[in-house]
XYZ file of N, CA and C in Angstrom:
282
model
N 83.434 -244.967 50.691
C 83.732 -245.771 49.529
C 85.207 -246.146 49.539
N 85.561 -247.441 49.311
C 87.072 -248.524 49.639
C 87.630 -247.867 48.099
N 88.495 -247.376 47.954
C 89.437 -247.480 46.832
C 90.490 -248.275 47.074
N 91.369 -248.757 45.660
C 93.064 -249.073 46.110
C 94.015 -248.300 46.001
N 95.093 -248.331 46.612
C 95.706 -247.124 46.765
C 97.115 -247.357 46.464
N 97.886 -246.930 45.874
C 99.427 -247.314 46.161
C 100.276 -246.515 46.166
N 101.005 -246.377 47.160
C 101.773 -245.291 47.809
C 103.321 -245.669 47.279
N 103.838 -244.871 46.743
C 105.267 -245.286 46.147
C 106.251 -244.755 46.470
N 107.000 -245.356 47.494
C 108.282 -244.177 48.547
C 107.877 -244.948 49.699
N 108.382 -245.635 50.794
C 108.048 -246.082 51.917
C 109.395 -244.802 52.864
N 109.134 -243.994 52.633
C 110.098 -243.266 53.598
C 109.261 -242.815 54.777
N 109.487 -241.942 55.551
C 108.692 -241.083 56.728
C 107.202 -240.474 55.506
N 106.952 -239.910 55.143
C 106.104 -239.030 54.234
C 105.499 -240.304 53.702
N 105.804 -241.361 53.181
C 105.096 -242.398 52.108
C 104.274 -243.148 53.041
N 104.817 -243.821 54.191
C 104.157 -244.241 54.771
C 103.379 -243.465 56.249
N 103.581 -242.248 56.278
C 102.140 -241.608 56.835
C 101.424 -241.597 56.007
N 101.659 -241.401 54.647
C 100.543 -241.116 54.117
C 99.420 -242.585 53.619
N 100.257 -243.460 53.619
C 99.934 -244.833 53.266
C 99.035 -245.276 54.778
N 99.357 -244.710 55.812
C 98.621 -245.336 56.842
C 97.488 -244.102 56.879
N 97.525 -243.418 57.088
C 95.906 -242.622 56.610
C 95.505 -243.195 55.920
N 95.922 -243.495 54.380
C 94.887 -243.434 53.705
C 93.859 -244.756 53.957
N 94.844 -245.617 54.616
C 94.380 -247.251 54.882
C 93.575 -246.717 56.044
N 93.588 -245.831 57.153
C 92.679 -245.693 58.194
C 91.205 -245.097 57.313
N 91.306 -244.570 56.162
C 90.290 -243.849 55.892
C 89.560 -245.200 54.951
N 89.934 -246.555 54.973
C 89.239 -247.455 54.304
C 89.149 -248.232 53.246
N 90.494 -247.816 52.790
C 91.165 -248.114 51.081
C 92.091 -249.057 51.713
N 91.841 -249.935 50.631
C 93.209 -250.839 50.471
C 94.126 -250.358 50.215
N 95.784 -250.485 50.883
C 96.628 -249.614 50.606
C 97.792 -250.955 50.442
N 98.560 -250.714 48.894
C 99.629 -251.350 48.951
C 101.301 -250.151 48.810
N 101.494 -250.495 49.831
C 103.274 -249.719 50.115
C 104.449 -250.305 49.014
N 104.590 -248.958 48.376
C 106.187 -250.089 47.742
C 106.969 -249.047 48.183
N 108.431 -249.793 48.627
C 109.469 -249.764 48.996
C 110.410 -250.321 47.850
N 111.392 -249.305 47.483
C 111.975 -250.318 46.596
C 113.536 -250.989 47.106
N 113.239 -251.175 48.258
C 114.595 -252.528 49.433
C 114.085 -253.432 49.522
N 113.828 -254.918 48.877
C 113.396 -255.783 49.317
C 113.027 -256.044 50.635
N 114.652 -256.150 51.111
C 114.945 -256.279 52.664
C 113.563 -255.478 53.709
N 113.601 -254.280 53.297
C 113.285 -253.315 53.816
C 111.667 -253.760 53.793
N 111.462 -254.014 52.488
C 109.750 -254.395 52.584
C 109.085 -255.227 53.528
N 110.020 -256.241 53.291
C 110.400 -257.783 54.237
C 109.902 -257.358 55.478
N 110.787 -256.489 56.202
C 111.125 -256.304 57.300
C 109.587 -255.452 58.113
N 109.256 -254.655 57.201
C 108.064 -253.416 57.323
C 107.016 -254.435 57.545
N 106.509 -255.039 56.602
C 105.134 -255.991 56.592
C 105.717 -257.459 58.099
N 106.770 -257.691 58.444
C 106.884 -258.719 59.557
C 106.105 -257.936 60.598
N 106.879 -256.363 60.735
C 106.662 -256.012 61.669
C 105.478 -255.088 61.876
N 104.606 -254.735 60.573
C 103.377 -254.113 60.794
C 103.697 -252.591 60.852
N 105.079 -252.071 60.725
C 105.218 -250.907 60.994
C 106.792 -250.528 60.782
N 106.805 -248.997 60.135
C 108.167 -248.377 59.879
C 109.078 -248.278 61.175
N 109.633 -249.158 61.433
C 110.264 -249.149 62.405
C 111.557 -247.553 61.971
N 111.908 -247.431 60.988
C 113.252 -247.005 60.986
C 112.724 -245.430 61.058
N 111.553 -245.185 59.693
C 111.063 -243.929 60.031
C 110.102 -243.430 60.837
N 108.983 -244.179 61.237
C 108.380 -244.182 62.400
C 107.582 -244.946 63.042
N 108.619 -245.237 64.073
C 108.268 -246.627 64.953
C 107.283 -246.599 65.879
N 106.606 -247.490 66.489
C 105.550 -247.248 67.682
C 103.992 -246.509 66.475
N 104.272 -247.130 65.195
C 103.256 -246.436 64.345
C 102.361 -247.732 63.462
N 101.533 -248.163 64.128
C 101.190 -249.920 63.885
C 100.314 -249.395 62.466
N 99.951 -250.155 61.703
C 99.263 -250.453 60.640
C 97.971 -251.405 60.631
N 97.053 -250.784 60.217
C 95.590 -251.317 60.136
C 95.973 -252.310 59.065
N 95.017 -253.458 59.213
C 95.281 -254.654 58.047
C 95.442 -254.602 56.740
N 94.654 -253.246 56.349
C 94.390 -252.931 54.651
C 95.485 -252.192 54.317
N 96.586 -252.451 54.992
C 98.058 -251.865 54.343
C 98.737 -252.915 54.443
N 99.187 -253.477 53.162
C 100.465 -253.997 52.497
C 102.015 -253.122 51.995
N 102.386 -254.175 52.171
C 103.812 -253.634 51.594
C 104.418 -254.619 50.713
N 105.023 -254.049 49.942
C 105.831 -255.117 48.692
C 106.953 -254.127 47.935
N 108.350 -255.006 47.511
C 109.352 -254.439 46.272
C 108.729 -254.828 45.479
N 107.916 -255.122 44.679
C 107.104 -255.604 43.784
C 106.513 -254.369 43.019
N 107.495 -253.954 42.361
C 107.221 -252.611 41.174
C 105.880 -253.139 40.086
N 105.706 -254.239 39.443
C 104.559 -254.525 38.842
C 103.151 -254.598 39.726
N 103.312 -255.175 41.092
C 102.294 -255.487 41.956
C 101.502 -253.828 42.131
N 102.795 -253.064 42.451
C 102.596 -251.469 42.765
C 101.683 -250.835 41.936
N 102.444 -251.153 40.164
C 101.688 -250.480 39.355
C 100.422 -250.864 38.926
N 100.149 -252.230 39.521
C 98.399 -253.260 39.016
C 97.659 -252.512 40.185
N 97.954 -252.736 41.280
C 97.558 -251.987 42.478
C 96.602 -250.635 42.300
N 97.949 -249.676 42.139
C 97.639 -248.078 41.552
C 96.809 -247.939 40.583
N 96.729 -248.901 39.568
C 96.668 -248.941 38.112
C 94.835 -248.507 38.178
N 94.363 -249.808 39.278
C 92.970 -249.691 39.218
C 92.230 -248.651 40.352
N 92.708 -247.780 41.254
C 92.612 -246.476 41.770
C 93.547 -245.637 41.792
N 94.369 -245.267 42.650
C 95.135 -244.208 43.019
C 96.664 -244.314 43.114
N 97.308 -243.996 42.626
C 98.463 -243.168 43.083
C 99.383 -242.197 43.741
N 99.536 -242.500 44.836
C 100.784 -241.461 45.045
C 101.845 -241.691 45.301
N 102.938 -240.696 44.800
C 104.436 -240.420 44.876
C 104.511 -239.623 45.900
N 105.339 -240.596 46.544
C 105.771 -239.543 48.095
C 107.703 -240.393 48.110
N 108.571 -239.971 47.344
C 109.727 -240.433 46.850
C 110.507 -239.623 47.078
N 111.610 -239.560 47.561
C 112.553 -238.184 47.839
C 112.652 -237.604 46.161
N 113.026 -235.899 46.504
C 113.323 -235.296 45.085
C 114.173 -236.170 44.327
N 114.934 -236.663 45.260
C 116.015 -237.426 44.547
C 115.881 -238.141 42.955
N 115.005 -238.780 43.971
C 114.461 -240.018 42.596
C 113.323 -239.396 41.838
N 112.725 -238.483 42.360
C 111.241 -238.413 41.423
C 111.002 -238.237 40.082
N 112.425 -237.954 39.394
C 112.060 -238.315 37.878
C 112.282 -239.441 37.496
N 113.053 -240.477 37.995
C 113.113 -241.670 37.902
C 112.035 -242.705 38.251
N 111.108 -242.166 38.965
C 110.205 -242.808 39.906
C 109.287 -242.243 38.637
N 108.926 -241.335 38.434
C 107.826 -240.828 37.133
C 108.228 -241.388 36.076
N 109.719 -241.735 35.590
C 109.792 -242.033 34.522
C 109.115 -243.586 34.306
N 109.896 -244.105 35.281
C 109.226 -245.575 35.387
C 107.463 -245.792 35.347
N 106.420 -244.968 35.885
C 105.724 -244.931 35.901
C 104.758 -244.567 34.415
């Protein structure tokens, strides 16, 4: 069964976990919150910076698009995979 999924943190941890979950059949949208960075991830199909040589099945997106993230999540799943750093900021927003 396809759920949607949205993974919030594109670091090493956000996006392994964002590419499982897209191998297991869910639509998966990635937010990153670097534009640039999003940009750059979805050209190239893959985290080049945190882990490169790591391609992405079609049903993973990426977007800075904090509303897209939360419509996304909104209608299945969520996860926070965000450094400690931010994670009350990242919850608060949420």
């Amino acid at each position: 069964m396809s759920a949607k999924v949205a993974v919030i943190g594109a670091g090493a941890w956000g996006t392994a976990l964002a590419i499982q979950a897209a191998r297991a059949g869910n639509q998966v949208l990635l937010w990153a919150r670097d534009p640039a960075q999003a940009r750059s991830m979805q050209q190239a199909r893959c985290n080049t910076r945190y882990l490169p040589g790591q391609p992405w099945p079609d049903n993973l997106q990426v977007t800075a698009d904090w509303a897209a993230a939360l419509s996304h999540g909104g209608e299945g799943l969520f996860i926070v995979a965000t450094p400690m750093a931010a994670l009350r900021e990242t919850l608060s927003r949420l």
